[in-house]
mmCIF file of C-alpha atoms in Angstrom:
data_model
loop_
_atom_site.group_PDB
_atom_site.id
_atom_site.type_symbol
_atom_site.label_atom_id
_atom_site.label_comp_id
_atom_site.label_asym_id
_atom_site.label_seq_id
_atom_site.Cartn_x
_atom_site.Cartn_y
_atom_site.Cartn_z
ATOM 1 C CA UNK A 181 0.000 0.000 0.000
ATOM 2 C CA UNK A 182 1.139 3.333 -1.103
ATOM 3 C CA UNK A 183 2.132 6.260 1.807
ATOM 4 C CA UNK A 184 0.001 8.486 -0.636
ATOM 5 C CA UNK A 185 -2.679 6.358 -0.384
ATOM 6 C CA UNK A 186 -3.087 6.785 3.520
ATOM 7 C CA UNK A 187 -3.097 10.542 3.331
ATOM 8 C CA UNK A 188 -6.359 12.825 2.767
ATOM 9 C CA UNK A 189 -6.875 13.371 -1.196
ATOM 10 C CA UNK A 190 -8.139 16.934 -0.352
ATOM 11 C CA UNK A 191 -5.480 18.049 1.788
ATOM 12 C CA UNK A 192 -2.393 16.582 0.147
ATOM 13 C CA UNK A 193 -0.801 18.457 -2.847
ATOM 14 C CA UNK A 194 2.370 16.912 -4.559
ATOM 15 C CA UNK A 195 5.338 18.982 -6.241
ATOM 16 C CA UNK A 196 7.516 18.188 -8.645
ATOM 17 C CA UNK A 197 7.430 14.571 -9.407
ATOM 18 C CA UNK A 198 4.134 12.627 -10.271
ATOM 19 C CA UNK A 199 2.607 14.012 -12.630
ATOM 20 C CA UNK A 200 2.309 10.396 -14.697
ATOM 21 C CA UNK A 201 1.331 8.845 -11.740
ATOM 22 C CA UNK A 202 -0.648 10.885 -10.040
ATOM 23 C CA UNK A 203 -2.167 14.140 -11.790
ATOM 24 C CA UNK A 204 -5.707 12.367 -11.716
ATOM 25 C CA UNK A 205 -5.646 12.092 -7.703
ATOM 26 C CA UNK A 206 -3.696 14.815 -6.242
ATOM 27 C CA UNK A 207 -3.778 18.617 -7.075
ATOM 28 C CA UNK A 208 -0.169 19.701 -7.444
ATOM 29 C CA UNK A 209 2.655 21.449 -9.607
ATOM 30 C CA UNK A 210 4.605 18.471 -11.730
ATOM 31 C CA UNK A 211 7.466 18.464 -14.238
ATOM 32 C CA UNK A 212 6.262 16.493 -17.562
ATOM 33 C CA UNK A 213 9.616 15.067 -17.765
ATOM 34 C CA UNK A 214 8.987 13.510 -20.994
ATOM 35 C CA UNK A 215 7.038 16.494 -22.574
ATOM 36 C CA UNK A 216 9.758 18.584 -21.280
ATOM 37 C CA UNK A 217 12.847 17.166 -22.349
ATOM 38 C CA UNK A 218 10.734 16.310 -26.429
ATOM 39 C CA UNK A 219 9.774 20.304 -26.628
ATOM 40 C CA UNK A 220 12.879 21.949 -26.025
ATOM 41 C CA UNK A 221 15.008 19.714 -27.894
ATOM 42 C CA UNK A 222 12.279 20.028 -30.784
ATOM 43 C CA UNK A 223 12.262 24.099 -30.703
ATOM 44 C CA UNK A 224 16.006 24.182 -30.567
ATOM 45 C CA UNK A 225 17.132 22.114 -33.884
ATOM 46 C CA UNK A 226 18.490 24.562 -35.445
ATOM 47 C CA UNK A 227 21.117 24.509 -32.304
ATOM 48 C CA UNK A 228 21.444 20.862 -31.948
ATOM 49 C CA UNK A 229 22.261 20.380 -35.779
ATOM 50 C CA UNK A 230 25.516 22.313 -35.822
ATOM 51 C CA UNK A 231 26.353 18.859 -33.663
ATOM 52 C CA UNK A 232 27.406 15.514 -35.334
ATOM 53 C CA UNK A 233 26.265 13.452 -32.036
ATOM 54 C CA UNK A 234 24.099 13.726 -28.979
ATOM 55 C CA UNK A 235 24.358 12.244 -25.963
ATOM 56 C CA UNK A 236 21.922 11.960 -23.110
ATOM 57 C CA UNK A 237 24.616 11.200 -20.307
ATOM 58 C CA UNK A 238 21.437 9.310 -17.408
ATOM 59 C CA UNK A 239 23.090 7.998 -14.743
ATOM 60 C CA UNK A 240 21.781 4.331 -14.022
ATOM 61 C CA UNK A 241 20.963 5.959 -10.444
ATOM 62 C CA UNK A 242 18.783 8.768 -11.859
ATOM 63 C CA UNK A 243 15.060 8.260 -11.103
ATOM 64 C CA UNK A 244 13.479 10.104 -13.507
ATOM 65 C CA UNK A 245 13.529 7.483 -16.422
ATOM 66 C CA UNK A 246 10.684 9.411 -18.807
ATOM 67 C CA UNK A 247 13.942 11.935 -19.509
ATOM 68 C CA UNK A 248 14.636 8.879 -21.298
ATOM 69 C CA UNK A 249 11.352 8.279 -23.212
ATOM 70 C CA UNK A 250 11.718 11.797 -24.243
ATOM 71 C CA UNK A 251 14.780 12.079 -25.543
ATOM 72 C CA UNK A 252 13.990 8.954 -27.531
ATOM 73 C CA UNK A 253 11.002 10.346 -28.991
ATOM 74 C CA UNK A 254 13.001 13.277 -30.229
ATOM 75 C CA UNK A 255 16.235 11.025 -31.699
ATOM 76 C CA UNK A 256 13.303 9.264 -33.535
ATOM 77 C CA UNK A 257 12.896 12.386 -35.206
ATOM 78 C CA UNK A 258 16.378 11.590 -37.438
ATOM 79 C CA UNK A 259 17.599 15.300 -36.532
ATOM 80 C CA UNK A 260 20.992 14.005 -35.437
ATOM 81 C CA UNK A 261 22.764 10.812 -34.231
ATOM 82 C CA UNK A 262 21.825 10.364 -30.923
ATOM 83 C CA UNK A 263 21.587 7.641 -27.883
ATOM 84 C CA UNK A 264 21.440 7.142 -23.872
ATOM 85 C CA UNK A 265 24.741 6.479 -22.629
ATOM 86 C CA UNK A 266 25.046 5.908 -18.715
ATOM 87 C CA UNK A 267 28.339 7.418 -17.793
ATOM 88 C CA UNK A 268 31.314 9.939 -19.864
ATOM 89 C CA UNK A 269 34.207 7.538 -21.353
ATOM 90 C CA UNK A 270 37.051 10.889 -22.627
ATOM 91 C CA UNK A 271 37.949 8.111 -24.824
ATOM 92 C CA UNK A 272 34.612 8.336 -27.000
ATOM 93 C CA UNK A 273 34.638 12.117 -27.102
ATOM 94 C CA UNK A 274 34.928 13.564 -30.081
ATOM 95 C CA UNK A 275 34.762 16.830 -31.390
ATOM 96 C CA UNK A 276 31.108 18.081 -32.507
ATOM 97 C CA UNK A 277 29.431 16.028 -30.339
ATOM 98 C CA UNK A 278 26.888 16.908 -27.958
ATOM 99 C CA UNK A 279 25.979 16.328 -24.070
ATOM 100 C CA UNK A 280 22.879 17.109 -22.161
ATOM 101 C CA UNK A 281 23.566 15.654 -18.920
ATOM 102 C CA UNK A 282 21.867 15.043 -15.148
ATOM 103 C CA UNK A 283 24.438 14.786 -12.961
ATOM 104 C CA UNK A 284 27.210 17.457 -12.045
ATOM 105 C CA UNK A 285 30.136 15.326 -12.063
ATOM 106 C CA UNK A 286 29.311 14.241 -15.674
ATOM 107 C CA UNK A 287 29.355 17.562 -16.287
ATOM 108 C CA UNK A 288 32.809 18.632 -14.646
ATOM 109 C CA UNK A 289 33.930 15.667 -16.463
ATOM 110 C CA UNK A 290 33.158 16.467 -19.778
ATOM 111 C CA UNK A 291 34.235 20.676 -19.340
ATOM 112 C CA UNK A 292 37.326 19.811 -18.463
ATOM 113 C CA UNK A 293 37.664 17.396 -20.885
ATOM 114 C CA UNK A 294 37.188 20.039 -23.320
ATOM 115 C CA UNK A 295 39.804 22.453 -21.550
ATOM 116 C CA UNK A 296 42.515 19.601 -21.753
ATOM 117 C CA UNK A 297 41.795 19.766 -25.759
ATOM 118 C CA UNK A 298 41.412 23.598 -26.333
ATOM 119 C CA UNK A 299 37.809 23.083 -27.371
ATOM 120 C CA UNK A 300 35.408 25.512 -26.788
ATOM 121 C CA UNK A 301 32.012 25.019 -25.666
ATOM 122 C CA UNK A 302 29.351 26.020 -28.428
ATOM 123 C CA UNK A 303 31.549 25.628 -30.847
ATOM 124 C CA UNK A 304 33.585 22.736 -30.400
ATOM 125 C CA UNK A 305 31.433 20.718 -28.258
ATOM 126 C CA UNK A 306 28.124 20.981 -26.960
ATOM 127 C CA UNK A 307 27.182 21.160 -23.441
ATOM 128 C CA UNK A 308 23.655 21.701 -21.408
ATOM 129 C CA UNK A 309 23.144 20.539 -17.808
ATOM 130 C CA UNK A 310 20.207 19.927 -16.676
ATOM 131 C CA UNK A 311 18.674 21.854 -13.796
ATOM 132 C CA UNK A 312 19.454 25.341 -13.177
ATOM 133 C CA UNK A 313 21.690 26.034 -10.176
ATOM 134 C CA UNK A 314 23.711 29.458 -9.327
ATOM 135 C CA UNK A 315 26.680 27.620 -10.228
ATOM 136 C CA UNK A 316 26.347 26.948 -13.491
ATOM 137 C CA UNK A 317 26.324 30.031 -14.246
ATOM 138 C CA UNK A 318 29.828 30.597 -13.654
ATOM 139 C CA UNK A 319 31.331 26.844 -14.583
ATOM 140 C CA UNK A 320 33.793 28.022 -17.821
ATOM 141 C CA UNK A 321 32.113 30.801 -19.534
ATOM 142 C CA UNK A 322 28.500 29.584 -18.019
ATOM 143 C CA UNK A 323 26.923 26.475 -18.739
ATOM 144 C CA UNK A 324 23.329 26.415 -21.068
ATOM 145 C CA UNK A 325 20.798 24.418 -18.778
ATOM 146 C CA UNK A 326 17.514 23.064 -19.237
ATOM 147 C CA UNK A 327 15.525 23.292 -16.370
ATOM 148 C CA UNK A 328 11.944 23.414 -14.555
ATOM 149 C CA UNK A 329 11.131 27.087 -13.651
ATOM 150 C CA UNK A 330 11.978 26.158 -10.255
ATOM 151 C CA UNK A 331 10.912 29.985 -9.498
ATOM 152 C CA UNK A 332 7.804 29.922 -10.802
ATOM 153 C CA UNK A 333 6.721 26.072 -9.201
ATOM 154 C CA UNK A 334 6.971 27.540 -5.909
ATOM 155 C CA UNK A 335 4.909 30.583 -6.283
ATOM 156 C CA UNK A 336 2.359 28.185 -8.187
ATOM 157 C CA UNK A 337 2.092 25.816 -5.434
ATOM 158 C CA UNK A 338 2.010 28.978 -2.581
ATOM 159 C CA UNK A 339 -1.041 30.370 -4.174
ATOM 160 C CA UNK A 340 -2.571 27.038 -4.416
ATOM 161 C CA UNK A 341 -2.512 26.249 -0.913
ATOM 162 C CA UNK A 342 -3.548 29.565 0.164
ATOM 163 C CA UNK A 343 -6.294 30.042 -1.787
ATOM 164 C CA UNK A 344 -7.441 26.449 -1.663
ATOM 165 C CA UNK A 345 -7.091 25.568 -5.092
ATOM 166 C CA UNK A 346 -6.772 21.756 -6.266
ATOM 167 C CA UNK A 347 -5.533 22.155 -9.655
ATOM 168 C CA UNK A 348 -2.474 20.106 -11.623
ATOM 169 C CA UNK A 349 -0.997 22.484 -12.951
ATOM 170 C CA UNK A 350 2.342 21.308 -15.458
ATOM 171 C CA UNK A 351 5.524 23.207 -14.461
ATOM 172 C CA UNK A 352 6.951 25.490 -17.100
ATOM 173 C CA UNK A 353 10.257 24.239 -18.642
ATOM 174 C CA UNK A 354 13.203 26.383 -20.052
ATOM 175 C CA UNK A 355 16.435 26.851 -21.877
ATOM 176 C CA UNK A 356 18.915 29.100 -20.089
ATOM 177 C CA UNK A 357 21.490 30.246 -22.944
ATOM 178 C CA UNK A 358 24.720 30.443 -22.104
ATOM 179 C CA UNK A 359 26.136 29.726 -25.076
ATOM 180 C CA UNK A 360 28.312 26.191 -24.234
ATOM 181 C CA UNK A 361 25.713 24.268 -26.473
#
């Protein structure tokens, strides 16, 4: 039996994660991690095919496996060589390919990487993180992320508890530009 299940439908309101699971039962703010990751890859082509490859670097730890079924769904789309690889090998690198990637140390991995060679990233390589944090913005030159407005979730889900709302409401989703992709 499910923790949820044992808790007041009415009085219960879930952020962040669920939104597969359980938009039909509990009011909430949710990522659409699938939706997500498929629409911003989709509106940003025309930066993704200046790339020969593109990796999804998904930890086999990561929880969030519809990342997965949405970056899929967009390689399906024959825009670029792409696949779901589960950690960084440097010996696979190669110049003009492409990383979004989850966790941090993938990501330290692959920018220094890139400093050992003298590539640049966003022109040499591509790079977005996901999940906006301060420091990102200062990694190299700035890293691009993709990332839930985490700004916005929490003044969604403040207004729904105050004024009693029970809505599901889907989490914006954005591109910061920072030029390493």
């Amino acid at each position: 039996v499910s923790i949820l299940s044992k808790l007041d439908q009415r009085n219960t309101f879930l952020l962040d994660v669920g939104f597969k699971e359980y938009k039909k039962q509990y009011p909430g703010v949710y990522q659409n991690f699938e939706k997500d990751i498929y629409s911003i890859l989709l509106s940003n082509k025309n930066l993704i095919t200046k790339y020969k490859r593109l990796f999804l670097v998904f930890p086999e730890s990561a929880r969030t496996k519809d990342i997965i079924t949405g970056f899929s769904k967009f390689a399906k789309t024959k825009t670029i060589t792409a696949a779901v690889i589960n950690k960084v090998n440097e010996n696979d690198i190669k110049k003009q390919d492409a990383f979004i990637v989850i966790d941090d140390n993938d990501l330290v991995q692959i920018v220094k990487f890139a400093k050992s060679k003298g590539w640049q990233p966003g022109k040499d390589i591509g790079i977005i993180s996901y999940n906006e944090t301060n420091l990102k913005s200062v990694i190299g030159n700035g890293i691009t992320t993709i990332t839930t407005d985490f700004e916005t979730m929490g003044h969604s889900m403040a207004e729904m508890v105050i004024n009693g709302d029970h809505n599901v409401i889907e989490n914006p989703f954005i591109m910061i530009d920072r030029q390493s992709f």
